[in-house]
Coordinates of C-alpha atoms and ligand atoms in Angstrom, one line a residue:
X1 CA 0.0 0.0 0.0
X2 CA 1.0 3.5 -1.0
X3 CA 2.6 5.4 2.4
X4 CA 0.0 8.8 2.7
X5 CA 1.8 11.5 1.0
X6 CA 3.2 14.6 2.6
X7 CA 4.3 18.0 0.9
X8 CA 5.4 21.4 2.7
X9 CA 8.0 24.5 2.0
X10 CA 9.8 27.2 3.2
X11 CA 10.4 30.5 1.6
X12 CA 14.0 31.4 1.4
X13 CA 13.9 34.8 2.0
X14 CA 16.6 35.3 4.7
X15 CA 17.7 32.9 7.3
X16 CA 15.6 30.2 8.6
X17 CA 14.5 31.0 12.6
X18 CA 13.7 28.9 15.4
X19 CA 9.8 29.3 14.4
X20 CA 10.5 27.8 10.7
X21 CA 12.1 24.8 12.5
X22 CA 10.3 24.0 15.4
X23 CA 6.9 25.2 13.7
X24 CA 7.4 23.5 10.3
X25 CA 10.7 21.6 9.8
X26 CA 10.8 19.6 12.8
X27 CA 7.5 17.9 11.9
X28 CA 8.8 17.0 8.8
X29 CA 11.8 15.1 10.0
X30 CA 9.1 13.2 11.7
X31 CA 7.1 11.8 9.3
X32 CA 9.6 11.4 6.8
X33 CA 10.1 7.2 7.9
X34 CA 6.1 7.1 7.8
X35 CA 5.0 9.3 5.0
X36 CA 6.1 9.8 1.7
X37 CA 7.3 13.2 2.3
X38 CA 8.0 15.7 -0.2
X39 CA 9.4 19.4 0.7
X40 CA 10.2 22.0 -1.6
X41 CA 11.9 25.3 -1.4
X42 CA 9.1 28.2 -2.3
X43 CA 11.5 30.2 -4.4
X44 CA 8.5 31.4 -6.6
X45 CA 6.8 32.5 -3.1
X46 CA 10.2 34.7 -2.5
X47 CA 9.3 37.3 -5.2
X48 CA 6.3 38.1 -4.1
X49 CA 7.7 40.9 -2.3
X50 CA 10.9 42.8 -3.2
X51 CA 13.7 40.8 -3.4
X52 CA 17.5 40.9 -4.3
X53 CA 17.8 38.6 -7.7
X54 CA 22.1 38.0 -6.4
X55 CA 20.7 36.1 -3.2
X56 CA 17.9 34.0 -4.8
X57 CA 20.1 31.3 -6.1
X58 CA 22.3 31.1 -2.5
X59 CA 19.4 31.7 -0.4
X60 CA 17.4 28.8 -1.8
X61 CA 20.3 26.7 -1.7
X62 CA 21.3 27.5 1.8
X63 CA 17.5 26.9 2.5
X64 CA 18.4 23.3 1.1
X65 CA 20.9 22.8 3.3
X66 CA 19.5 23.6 6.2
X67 CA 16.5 21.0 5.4
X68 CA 18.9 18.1 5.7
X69 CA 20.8 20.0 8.3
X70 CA 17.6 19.5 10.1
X71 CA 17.2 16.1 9.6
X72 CA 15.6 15.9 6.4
X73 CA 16.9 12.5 4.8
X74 CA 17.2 12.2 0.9
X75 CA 17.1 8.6 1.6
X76 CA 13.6 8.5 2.7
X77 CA 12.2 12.2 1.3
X78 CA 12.7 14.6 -1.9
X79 CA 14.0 17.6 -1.8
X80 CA 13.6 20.0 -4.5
X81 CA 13.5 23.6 -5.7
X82 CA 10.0 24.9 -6.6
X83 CA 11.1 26.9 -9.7
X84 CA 12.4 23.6 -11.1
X85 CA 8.8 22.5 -11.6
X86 CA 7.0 24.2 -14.1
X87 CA 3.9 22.4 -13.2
X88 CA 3.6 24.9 -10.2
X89 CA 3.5 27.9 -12.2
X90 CA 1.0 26.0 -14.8
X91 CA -1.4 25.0 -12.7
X92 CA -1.4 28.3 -10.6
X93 CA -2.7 29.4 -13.7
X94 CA -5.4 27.2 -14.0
X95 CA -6.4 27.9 -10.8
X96 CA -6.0 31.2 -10.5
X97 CA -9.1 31.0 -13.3
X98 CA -11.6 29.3 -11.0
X99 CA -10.8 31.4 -7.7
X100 CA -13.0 34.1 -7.0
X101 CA -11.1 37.2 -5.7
X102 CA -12.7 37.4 -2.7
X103 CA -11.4 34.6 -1.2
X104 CA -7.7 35.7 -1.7
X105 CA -8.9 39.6 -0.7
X106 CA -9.7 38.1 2.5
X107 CA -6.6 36.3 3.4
X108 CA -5.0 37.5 6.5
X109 CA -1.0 37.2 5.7
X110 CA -1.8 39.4 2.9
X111 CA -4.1 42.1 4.4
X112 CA -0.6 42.5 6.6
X113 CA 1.8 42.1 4.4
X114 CA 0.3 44.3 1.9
X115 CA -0.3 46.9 4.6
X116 CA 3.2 46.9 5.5
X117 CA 4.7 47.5 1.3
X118 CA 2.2 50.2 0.9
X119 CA 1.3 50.9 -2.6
X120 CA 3.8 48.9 -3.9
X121 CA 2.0 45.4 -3.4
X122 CA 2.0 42.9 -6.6
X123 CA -0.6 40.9 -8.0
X124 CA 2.0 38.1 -6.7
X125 CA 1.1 38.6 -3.0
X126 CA -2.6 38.3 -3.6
X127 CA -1.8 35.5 -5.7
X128 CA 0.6 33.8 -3.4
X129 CA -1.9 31.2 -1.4
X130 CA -3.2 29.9 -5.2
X131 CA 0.6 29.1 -5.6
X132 CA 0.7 27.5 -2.5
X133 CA -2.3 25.9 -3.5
X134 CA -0.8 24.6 -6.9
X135 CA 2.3 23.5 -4.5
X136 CA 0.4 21.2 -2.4
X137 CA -2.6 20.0 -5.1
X138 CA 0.5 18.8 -7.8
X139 CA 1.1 15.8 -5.3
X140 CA -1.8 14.9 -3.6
X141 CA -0.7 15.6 -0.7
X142 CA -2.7 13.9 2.4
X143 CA -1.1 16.1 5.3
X144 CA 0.5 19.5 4.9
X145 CA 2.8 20.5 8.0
X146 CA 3.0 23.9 8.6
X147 CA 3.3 26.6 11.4
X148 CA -0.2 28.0 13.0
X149 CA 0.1 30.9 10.5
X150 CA -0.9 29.3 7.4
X151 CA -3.9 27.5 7.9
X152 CA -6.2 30.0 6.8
X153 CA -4.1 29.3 3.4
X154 CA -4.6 25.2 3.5
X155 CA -8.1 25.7 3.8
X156 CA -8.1 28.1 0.8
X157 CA -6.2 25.0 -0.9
X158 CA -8.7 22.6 0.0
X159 CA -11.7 25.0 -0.8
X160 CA -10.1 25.3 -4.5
X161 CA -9.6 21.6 -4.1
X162 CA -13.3 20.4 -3.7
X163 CA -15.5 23.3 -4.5
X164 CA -13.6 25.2 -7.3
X165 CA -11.9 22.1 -8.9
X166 CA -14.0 18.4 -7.9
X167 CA -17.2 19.7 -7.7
X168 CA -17.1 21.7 -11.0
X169 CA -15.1 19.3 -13.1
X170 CA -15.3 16.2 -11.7
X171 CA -17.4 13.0 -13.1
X172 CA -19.3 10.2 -11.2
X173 CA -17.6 11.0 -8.1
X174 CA -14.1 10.6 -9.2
X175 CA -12.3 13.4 -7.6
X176 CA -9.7 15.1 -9.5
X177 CA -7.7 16.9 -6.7
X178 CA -7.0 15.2 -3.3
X179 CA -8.1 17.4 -0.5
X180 CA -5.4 18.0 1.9
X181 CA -5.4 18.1 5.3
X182 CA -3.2 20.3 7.6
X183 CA -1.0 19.2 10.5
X184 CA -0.5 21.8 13.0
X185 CA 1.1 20.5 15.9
X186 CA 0.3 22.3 19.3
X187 CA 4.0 23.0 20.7
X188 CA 6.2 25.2 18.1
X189 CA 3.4 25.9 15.9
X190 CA 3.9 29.4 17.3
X191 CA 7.2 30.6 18.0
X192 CA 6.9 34.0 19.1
X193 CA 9.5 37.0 18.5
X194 CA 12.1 38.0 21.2
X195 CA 11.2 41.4 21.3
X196 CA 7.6 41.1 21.5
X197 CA 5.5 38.0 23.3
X198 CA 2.2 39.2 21.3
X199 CA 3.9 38.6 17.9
X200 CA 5.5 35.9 15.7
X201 CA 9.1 35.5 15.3
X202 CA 9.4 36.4 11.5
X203 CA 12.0 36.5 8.8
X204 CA 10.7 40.1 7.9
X205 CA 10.7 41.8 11.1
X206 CA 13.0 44.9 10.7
X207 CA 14.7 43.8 13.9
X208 CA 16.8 41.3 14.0
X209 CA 17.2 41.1 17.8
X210 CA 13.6 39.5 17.1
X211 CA 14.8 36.3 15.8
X212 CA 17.2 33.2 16.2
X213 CA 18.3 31.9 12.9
X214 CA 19.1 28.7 12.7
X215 CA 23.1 29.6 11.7
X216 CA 23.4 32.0 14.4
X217 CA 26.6 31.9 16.2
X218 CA 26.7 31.2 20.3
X219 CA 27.9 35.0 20.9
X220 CA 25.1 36.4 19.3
X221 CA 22.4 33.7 20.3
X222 CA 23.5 34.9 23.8
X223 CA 23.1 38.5 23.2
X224 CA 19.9 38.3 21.5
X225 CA 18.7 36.2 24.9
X226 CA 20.1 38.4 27.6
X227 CA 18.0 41.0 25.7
X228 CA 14.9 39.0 24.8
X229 CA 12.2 40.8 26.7
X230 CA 10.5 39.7 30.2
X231 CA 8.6 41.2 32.5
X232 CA 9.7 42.2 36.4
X233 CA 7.5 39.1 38.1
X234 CA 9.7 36.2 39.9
X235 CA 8.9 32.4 38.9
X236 CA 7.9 30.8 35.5
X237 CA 4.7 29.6 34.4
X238 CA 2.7 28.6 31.1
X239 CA -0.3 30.1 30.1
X240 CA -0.5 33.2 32.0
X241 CA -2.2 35.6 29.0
X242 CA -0.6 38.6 31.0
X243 CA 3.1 37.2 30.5
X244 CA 2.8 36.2 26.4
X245 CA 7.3 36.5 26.9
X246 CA 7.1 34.1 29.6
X247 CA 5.0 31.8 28.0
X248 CA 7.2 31.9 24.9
X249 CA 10.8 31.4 26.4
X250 CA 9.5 29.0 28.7
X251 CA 8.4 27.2 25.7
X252 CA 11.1 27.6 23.6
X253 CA 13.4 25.7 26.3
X254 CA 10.8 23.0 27.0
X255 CA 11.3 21.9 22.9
X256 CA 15.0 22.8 22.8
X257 CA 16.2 21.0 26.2
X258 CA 14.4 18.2 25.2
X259 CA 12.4 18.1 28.7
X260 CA 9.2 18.7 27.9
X261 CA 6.6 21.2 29.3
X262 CA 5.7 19.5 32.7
X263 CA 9.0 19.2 34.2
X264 CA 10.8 22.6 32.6
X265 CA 7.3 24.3 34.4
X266 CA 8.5 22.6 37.4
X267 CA 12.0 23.3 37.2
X268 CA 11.5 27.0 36.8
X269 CA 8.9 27.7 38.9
X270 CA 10.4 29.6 41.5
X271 CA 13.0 31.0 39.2
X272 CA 14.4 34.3 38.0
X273 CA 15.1 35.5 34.7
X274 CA 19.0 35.7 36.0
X275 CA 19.1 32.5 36.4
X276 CA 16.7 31.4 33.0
X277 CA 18.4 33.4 30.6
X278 CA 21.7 31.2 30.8
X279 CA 19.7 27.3 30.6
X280 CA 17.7 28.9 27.7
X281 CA 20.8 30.4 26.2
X282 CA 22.6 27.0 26.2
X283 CA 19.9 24.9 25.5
X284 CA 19.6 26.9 22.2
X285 CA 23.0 26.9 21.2
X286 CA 23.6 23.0 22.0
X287 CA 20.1 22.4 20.1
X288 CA 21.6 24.7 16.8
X289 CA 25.3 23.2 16.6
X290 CA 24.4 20.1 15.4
X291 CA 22.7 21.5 12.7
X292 CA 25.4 24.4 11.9
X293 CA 27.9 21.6 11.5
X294 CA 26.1 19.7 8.9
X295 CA 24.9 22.9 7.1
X296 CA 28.8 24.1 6.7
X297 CA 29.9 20.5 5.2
X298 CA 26.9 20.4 3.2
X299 CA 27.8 24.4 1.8
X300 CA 31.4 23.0 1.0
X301 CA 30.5 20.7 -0.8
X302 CA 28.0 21.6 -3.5
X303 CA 28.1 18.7 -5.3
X304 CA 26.1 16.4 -2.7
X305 CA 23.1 19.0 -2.5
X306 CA 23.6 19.3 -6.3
X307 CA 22.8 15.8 -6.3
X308 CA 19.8 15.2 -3.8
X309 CA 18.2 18.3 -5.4
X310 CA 18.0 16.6 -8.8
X311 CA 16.6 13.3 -7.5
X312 CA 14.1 15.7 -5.8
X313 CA 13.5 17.4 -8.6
X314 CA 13.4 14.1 -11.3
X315 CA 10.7 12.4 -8.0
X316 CA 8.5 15.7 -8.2
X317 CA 8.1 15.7 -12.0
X318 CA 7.0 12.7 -12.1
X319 CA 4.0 13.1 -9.8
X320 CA 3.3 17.1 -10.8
X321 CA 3.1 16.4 -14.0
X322 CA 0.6 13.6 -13.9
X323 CA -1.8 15.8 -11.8
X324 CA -0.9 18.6 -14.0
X325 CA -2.7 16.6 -16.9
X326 CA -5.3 15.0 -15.0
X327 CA -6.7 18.9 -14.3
X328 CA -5.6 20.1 -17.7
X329 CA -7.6 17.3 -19.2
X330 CA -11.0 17.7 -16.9
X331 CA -10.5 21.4 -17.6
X332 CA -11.0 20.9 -21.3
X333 CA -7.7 21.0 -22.9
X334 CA -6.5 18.1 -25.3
X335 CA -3.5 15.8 -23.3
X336 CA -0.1 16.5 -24.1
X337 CA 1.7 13.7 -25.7
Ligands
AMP1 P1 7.9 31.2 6.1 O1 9.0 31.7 7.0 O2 6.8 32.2 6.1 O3 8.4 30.7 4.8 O4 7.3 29.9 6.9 C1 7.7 28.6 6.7 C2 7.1 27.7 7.7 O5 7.5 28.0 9.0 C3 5.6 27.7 7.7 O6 5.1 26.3 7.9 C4 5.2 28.5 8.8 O7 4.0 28.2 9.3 C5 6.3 28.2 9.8 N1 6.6 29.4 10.7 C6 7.0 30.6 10.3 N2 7.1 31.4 11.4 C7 6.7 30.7 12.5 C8 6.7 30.9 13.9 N3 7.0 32.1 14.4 N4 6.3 29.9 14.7 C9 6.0 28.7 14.2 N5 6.0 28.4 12.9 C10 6.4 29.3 12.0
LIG2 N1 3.3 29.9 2.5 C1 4.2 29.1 3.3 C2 4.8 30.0 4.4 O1 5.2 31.1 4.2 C3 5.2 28.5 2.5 C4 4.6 27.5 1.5 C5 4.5 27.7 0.1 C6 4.1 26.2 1.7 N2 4.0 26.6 -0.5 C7 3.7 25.7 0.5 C8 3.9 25.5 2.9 C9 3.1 24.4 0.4 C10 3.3 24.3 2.8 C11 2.9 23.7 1.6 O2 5.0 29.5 5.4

């Protein structure tokens, strides 16, 4: 029997933070030996703001590398570019056709990112969740892990999925487009930014001091830390909705010690940030070296990412192009031979 299916990306646009990994990544390197996973780099979702064309190419390869610096194993998952598929941009197209413009109008991640570029906003960003759509729909993909911020867009996916796509074109039942589900797991499906307990740690946030990237170095993992903010209150606790900073790094040390929620809310319940700061600090920086090591021999080396992107990339046309011409055909166009 065929192993469910599971596709998800990150946008390389800057360096990868703690929230890409432990909100997204991390699930990934757990289903992999269950699921046939496939993960993509969303270099095609990069442009959709302003972006600098000399970094495309070594952001989305550094983005590569830090996959299987995560844990992402090319023996058991593909890895590929997004751009290398045509099939994504195609059948964006398509879909873009059947999606009423209200439904994209009323998309959260656009509403704030377009607020924040002004009059400058393309028709890329409004378009960006029928890309991710085309992403996920090209390999019928069961699950779809991603980070608490982008469900509103997997049930736009599945909405274009069943009512735009199955329903409209489909015969005697015989769906055309699987409908995904997403997979949002509870811890790390928020990671929220240093400076600010009320919002998510983001790649775009004009502050760095914000974020940990995944190839931050201990000196400034430390810094960043001793500045995160807290709040003037003694002992540690979960949940308190008047302490969202508390909440956060006591959360962030639960994943990244590898203790677990129960006994780090125990361990630091009568404790002061003095006394925090330092176990979060290392935790963070013993959790991340690991991964920096592999990333650097991997960036050394281009020739063995060279080669697990192409097997990616020869695995993804395959399926994407199948589904391409299984839509292209119920859509009325004659099959490509
Ligand atoms: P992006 O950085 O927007 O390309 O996001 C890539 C993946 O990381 C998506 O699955 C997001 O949901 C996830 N993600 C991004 N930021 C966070 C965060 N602060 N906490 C948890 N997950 C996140
Ligand atoms: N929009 C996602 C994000 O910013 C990235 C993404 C693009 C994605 N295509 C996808 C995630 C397909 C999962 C599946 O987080």
């Amino acid at each position: 029997m065929q192993r469910p299916r599971v596709l998800s990306g990150v946008q390389p646009t800057g360096a990868l933070h703690l929230g890409n990994w432990l909100g997204a990544i991390r699930n990934w390197v757990d289903l992999q030996s269950s699921h046939d996973t496939f993960v993509c780099v969303v270099d095609l979702h990069a442009i959709t703001v302003p972006h600098d064309p000399t970094r495309l190419v070594d952001d989305t390869r550094t983005t590569a590398a830090l996959y299987l610096a995560c844990g992402m194993d090319p023996a058991q998952c593909s890895v590929f570019v997004q751009s290398d598929i045509a099939a994504h941009s195609e059948l964006c197209w398509l879909l873009n056709c059947i999606t009423p413009l209200n439904w994209l109008e009323r998309m959260i991640q656009f509403k704030e990112k377009a607020t924040k570029q002004g009059d400058n906003v393309s028709v890329g960003l409004l378009d960006y969740p029928v890309l991710m759509a085309a992403d996920i729909l090209l390999y019928d993909a069961d699950l779809v892990p991603v980070g608490e911020d982008q469900k509103q867009h997997l049930e736009l996916a599945r909405d274009i999925a069943q009512q735009r796509i199955n329903a409209r074109f489909g015969h005697d039942n015989k769906p055309i487009l699987k409908v995904p589900e997403p997979m949002i797991l509870k811890e790390g499906a928020r990671v929220m930014s240093l400076t600010d307990g009320r919002s998510k740690m983001s790649k775009s946030d004009p502050n760095e001091a914000s974020r940990i990237t995944l190839l931050d170095p201990p000196e400034l993992i430390t810094k960043k830390i001793k500045r995160a903010k807290t709040d003037p209150e003694r002992g540690l606790e979960f949940n308190n909705p008047d302490r969202p900073e508390t909440d956060n790094l006591l959360g962030l040390y639960a994943i990244l010690s590898g203790r677990g929620r129960d006994a780090v809310a125990k361990e630091c319940a009568e404790m002061g940030w003095g006394q925090f700061k330092p176990l979060l600090t290392e935790a963070t920086v013993e959790a991340l070296k690991p991964i920096q090591a592999r990333h650097q021999e991997l960036m050394a080396d281009p020739s063995e990412l060279d080669q697990v992107l192409a097997a990616g990339r020869d695995r993804a046309q395959t399926v994407a192009s199948a589904t391409l011409e299984r839509v292209r055909t119920a859509m009325g166009f004659s099959a490509r031979t």
